[in-house]
Tab-separated table of N, CA and C in Angstrom:
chain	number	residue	atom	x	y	z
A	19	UNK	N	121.336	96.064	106.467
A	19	UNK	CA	120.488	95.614	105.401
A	19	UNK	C	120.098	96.798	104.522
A	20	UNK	N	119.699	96.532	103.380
A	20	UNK	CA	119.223	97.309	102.298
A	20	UNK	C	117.934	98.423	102.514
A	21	UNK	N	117.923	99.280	102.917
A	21	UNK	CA	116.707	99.896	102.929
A	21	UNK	C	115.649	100.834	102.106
A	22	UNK	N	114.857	101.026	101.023
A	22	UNK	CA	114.689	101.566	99.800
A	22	UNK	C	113.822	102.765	100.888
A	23	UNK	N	113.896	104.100	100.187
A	23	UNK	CA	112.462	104.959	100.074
A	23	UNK	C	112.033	105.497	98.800
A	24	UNK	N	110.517	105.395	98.755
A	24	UNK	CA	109.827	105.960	97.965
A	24	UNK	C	109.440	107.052	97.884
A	25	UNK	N	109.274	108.058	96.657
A	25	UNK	CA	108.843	109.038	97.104
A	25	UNK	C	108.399	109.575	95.705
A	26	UNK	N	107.173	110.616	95.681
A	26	UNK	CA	106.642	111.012	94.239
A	26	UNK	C	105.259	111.306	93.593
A	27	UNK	N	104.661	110.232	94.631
A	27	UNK	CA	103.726	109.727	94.368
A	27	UNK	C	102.424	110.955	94.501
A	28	UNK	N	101.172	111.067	94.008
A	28	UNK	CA	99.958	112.467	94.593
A	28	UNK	C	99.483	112.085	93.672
A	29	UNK	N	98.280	112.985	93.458
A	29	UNK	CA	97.191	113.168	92.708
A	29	UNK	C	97.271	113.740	91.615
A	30	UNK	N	97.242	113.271	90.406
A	30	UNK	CA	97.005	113.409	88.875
A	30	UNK	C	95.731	113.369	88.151
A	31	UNK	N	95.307	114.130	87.528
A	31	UNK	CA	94.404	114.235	86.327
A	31	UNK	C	94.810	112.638	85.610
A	32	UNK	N	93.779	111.963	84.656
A	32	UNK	CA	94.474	111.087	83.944
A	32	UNK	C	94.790	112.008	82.544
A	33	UNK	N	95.865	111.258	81.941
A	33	UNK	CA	96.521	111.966	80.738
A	33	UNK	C	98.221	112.395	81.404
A	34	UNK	N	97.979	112.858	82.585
A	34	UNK	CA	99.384	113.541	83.228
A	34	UNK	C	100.423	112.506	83.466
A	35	UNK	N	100.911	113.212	84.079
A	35	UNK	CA	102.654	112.614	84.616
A	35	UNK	C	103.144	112.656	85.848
A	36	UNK	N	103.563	111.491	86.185
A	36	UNK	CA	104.207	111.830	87.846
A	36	UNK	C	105.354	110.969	87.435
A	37	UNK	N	106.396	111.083	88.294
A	37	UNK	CA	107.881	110.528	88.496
A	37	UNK	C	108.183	110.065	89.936
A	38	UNK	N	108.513	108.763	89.945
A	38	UNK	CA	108.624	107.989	91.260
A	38	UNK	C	109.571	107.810	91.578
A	39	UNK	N	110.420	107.979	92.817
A	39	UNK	CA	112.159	107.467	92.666
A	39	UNK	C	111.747	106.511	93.766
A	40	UNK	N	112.906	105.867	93.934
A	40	UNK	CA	113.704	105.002	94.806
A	40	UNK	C	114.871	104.781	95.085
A	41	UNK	N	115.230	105.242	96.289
A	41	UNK	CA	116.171	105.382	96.664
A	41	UNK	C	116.669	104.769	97.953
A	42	UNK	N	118.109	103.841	97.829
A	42	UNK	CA	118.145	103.169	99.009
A	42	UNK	C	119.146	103.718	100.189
A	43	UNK	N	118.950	103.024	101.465
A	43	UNK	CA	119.460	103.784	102.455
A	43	UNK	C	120.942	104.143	102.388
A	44	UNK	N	121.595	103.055	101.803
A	44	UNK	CA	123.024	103.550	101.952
A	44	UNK	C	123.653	104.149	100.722
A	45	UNK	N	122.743	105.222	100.012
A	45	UNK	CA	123.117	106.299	99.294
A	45	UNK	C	123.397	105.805	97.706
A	46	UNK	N	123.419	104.223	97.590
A	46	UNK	CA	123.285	103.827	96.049
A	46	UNK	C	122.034	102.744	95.894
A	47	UNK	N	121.820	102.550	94.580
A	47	UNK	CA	121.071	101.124	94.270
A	47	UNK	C	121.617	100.314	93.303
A	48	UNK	N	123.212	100.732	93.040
A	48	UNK	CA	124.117	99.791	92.240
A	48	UNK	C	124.330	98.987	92.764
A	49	UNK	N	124.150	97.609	91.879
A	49	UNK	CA	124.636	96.257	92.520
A	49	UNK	C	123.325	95.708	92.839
A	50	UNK	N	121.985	96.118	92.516
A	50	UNK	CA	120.552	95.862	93.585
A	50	UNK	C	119.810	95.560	92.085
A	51	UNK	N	119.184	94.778	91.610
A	51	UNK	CA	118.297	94.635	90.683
A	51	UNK	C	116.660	94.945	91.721
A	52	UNK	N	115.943	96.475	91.298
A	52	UNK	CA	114.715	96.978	91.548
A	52	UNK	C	113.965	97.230	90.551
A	53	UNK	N	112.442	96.902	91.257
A	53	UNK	CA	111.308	96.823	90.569
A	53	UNK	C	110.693	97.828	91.443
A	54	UNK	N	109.401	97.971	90.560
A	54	UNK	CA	107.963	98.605	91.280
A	54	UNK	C	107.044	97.932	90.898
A	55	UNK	N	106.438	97.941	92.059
A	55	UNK	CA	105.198	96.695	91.869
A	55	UNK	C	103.846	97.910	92.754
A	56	UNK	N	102.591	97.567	92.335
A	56	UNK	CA	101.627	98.246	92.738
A	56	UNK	C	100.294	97.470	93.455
A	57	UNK	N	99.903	98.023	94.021
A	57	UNK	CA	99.035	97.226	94.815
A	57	UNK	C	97.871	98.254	94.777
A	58	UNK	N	96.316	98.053	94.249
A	58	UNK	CA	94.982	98.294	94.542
A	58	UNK	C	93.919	97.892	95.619
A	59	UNK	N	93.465	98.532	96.329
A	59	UNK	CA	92.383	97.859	97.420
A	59	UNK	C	91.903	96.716	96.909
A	60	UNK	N	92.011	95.730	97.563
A	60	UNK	CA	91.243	94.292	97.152
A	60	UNK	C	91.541	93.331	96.275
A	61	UNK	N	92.908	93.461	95.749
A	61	UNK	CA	93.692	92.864	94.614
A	61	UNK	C	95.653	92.722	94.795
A	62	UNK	N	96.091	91.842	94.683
A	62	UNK	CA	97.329	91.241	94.849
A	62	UNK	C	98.227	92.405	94.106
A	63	UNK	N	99.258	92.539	94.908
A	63	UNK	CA	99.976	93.218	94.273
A	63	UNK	C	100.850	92.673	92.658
A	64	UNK	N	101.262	93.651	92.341
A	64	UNK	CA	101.379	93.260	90.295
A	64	UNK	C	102.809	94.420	89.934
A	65	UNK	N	103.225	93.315	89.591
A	65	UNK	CA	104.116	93.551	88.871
A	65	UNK	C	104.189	94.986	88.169
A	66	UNK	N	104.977	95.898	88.168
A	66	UNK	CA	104.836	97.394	86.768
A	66	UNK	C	106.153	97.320	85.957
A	67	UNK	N	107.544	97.746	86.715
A	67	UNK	CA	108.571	97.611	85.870
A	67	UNK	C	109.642	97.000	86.629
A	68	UNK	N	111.173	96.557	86.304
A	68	UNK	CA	112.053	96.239	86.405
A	68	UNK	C	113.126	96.954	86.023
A	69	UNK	N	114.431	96.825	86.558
A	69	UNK	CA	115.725	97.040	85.944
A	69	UNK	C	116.498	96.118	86.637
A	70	UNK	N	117.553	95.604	85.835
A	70	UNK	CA	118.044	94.826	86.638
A	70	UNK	C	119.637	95.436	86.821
A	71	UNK	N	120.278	95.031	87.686
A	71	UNK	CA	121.917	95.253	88.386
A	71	UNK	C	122.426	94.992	87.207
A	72	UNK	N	122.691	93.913	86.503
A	72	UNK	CA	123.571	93.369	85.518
A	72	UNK	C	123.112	93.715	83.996
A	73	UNK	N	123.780	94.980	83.812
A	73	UNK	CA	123.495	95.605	81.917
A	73	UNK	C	122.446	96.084	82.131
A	74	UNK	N	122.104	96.597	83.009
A	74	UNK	CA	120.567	97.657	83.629
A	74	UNK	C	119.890	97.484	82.382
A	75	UNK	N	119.124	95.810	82.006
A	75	UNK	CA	118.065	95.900	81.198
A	75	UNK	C	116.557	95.936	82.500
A	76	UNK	N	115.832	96.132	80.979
A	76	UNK	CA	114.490	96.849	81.638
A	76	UNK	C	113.499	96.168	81.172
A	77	UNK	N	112.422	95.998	81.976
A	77	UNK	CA	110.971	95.310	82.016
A	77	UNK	C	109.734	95.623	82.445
A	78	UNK	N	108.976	95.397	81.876
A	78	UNK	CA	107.579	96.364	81.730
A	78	UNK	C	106.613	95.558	82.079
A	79	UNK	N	105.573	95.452	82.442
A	79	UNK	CA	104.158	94.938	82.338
A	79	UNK	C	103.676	95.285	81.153
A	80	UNK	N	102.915	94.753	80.294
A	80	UNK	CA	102.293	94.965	79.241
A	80	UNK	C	101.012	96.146	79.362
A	81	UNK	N	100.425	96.521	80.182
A	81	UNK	CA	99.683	97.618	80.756
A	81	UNK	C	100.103	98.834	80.813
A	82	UNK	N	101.803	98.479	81.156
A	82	UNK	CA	102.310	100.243	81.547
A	82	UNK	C	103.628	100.533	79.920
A	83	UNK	N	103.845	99.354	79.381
A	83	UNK	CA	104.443	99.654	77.721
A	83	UNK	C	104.448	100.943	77.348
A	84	UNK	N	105.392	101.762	76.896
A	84	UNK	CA	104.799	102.885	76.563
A	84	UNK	C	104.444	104.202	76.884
A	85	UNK	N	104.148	103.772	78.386
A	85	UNK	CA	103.905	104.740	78.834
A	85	UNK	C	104.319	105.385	80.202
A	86	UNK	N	105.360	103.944	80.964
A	86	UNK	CA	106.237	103.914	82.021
A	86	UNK	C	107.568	103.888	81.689
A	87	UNK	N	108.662	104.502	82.031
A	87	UNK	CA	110.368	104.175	81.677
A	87	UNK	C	111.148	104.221	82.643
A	88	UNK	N	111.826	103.103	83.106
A	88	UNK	CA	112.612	102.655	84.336
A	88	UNK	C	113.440	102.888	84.278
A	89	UNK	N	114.151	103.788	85.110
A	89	UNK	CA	116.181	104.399	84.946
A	89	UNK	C	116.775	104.319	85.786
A	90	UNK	N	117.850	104.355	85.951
A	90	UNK	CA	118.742	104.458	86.757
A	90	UNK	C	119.429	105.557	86.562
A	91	UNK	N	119.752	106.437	87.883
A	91	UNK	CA	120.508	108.039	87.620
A	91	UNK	C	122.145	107.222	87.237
A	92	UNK	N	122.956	108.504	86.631
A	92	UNK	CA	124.168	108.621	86.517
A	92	UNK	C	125.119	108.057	87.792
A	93	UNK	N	125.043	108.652	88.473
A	93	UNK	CA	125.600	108.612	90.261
A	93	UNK	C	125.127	106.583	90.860
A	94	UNK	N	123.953	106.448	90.236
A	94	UNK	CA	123.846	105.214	90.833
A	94	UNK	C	122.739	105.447	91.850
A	95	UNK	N	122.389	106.156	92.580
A	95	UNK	CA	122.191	106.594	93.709
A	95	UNK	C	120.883	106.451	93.760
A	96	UNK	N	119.373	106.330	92.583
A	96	UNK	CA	118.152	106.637	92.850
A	96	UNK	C	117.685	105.460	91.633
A	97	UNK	N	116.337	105.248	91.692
A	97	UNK	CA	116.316	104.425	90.208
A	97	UNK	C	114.876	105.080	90.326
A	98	UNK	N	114.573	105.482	89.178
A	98	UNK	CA	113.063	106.418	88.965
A	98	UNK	C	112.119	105.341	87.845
A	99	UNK	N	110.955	106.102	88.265
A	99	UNK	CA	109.930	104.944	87.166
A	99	UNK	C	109.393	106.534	86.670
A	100	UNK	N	109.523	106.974	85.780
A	100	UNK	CA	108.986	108.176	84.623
A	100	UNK	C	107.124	107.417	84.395
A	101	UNK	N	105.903	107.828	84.534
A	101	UNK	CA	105.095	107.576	84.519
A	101	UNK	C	104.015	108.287	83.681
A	102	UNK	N	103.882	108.185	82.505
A	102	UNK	CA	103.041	109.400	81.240
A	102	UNK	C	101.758	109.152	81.031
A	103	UNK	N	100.864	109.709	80.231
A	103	UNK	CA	99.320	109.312	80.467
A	103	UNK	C	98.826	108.279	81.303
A	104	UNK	N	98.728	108.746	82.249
A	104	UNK	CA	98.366	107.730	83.128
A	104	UNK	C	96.898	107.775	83.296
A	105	UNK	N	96.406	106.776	83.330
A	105	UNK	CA	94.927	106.316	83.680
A	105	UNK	C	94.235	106.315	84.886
A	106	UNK	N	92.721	106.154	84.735
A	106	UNK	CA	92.459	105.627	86.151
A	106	UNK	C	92.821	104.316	86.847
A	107	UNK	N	92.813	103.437	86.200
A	107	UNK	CA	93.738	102.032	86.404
A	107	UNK	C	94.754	102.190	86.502
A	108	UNK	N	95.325	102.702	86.967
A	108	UNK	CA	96.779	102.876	87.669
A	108	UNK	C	96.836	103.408	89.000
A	109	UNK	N	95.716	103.734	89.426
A	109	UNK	CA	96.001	104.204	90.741
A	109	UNK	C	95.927	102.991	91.426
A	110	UNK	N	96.682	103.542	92.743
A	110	UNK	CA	97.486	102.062	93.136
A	110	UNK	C	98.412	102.693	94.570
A	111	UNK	N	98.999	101.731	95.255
A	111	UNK	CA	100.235	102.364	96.467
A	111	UNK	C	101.109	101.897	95.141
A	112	UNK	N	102.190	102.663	95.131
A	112	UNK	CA	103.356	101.433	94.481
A	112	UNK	C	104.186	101.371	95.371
A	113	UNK	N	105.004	100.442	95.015
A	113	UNK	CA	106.119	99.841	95.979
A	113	UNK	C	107.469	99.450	95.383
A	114	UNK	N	108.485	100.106	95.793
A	114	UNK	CA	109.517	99.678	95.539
A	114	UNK	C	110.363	98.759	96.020
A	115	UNK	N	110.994	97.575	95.219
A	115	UNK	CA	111.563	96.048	95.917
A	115	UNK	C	112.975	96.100	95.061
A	116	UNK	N	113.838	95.692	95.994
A	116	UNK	CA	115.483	95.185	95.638
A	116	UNK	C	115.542	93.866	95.922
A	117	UNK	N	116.341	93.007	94.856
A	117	UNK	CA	117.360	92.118	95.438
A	117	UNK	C	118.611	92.189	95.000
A	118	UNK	N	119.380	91.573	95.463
A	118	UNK	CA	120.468	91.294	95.656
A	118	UNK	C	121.022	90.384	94.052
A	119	UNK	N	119.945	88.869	94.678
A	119	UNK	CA	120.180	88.018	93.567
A	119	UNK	C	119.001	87.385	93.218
A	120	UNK	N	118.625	87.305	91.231
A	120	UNK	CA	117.123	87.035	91.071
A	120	UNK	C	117.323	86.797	89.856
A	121	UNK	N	116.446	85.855	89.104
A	121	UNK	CA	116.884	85.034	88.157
A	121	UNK	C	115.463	85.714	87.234
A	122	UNK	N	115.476	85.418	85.771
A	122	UNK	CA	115.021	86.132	85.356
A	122	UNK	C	113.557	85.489	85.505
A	123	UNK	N	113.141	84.245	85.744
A	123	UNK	CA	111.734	83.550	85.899
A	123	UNK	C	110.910	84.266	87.198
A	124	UNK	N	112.271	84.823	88.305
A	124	UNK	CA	111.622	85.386	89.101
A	124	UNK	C	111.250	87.286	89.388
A	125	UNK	N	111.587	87.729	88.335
A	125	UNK	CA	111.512	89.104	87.835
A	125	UNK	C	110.099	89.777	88.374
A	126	UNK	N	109.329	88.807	88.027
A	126	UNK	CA	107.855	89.384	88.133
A	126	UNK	C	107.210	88.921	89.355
A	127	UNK	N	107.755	88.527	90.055
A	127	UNK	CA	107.157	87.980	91.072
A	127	UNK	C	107.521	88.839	92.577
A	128	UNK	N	106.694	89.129	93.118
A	128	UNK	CA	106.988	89.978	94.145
A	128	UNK	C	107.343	89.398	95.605
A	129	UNK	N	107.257	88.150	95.342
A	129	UNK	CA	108.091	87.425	96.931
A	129	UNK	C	109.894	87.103	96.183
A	130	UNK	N	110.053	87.011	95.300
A	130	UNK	CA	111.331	87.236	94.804
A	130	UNK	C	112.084	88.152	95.838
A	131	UNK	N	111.451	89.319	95.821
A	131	UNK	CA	112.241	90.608	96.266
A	131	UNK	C	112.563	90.507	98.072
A	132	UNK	N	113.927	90.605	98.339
A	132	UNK	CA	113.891	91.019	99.548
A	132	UNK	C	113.932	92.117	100.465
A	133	UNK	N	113.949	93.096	99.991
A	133	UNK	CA	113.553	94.723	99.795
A	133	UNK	C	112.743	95.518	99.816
A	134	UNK	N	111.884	96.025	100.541
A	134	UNK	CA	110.954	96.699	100.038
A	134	UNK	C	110.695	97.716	101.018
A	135	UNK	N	110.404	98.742	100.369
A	135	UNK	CA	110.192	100.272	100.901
A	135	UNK	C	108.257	100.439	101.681
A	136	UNK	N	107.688	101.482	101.931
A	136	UNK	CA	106.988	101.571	102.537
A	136	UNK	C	105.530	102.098	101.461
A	137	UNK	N	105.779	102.161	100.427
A	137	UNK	CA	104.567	102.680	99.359
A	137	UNK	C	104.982	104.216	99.192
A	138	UNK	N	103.678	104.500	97.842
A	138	UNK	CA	103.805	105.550	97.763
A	138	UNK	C	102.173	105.748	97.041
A	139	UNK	N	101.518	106.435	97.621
A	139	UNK	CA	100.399	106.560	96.775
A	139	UNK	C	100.115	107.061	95.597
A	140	UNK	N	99.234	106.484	94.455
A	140	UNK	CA	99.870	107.561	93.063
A	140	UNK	C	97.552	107.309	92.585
A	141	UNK	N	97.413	108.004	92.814
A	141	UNK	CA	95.584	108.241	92.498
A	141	UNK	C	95.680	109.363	91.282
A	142	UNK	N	94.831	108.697	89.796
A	142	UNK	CA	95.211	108.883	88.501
A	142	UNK	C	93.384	109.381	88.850
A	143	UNK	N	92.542	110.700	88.303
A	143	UNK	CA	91.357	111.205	88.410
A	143	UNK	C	91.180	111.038	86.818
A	144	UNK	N	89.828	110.996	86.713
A	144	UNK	CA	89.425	110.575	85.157
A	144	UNK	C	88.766	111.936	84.786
């Protein structure tokens, strides 16, 4: 089975920058449509960005627009979320999720995913 890790995540000033990858166990994430989704103490986890397997288009939450950019390396091998002025509302675990196969109604939805890595903590200081 598919296994993702996260990794990136620490403590930021808000205004700064951190870079999140994901990377799955068997050395690619081609062929895998992944998201990051974030989760806060006491609140459901939420949606942040997308890319999908097919024409690696990309999807945002309206919160992170702007100021998040979802890639995929050259090699295939990692898919990063680039993360820029970041706020205090953004701190969060995030989490990285793959599937296989996912239709676009289910993009944002985080039981969609059958994939998912172990978090990564990302705490934005004001």
């Amino acid at each position: 089975q598919v296994q993702l890790v996260e990794s990136g995540g620490g403590l930021v000033q808000a205004g700064g920058s951190l870079r999140l990858s994901c990377a799955a166990s068997g050395g690619t994430v081609n062929g895998v449509t992944v998201a990051w989704f974030r989760q806060a103490p006491g609140k459901e986890r939420e949606f942040v960005s997308a890319l999908r397997a097919n024409g690696g288009h990309t999807y945002y939450a309206d919160s992170v627009k702007g100021r998040f950019t979802i890639s995929r390396d050259s090699a295939k091998t990692t898919v990063t979320l680039q993360m820029n002025d970041l706020k205090s509302e953004d701190t969060a675990v995030y989490y990285c999720a793959g599937s296989r196969t996912i239709i676009l109604s289910s993009l944002r939805v985080a039981n969609a995913y059958a994939y998912w890595g172990q978090g990564t903590q990302v705490t934005v200081s004001s």
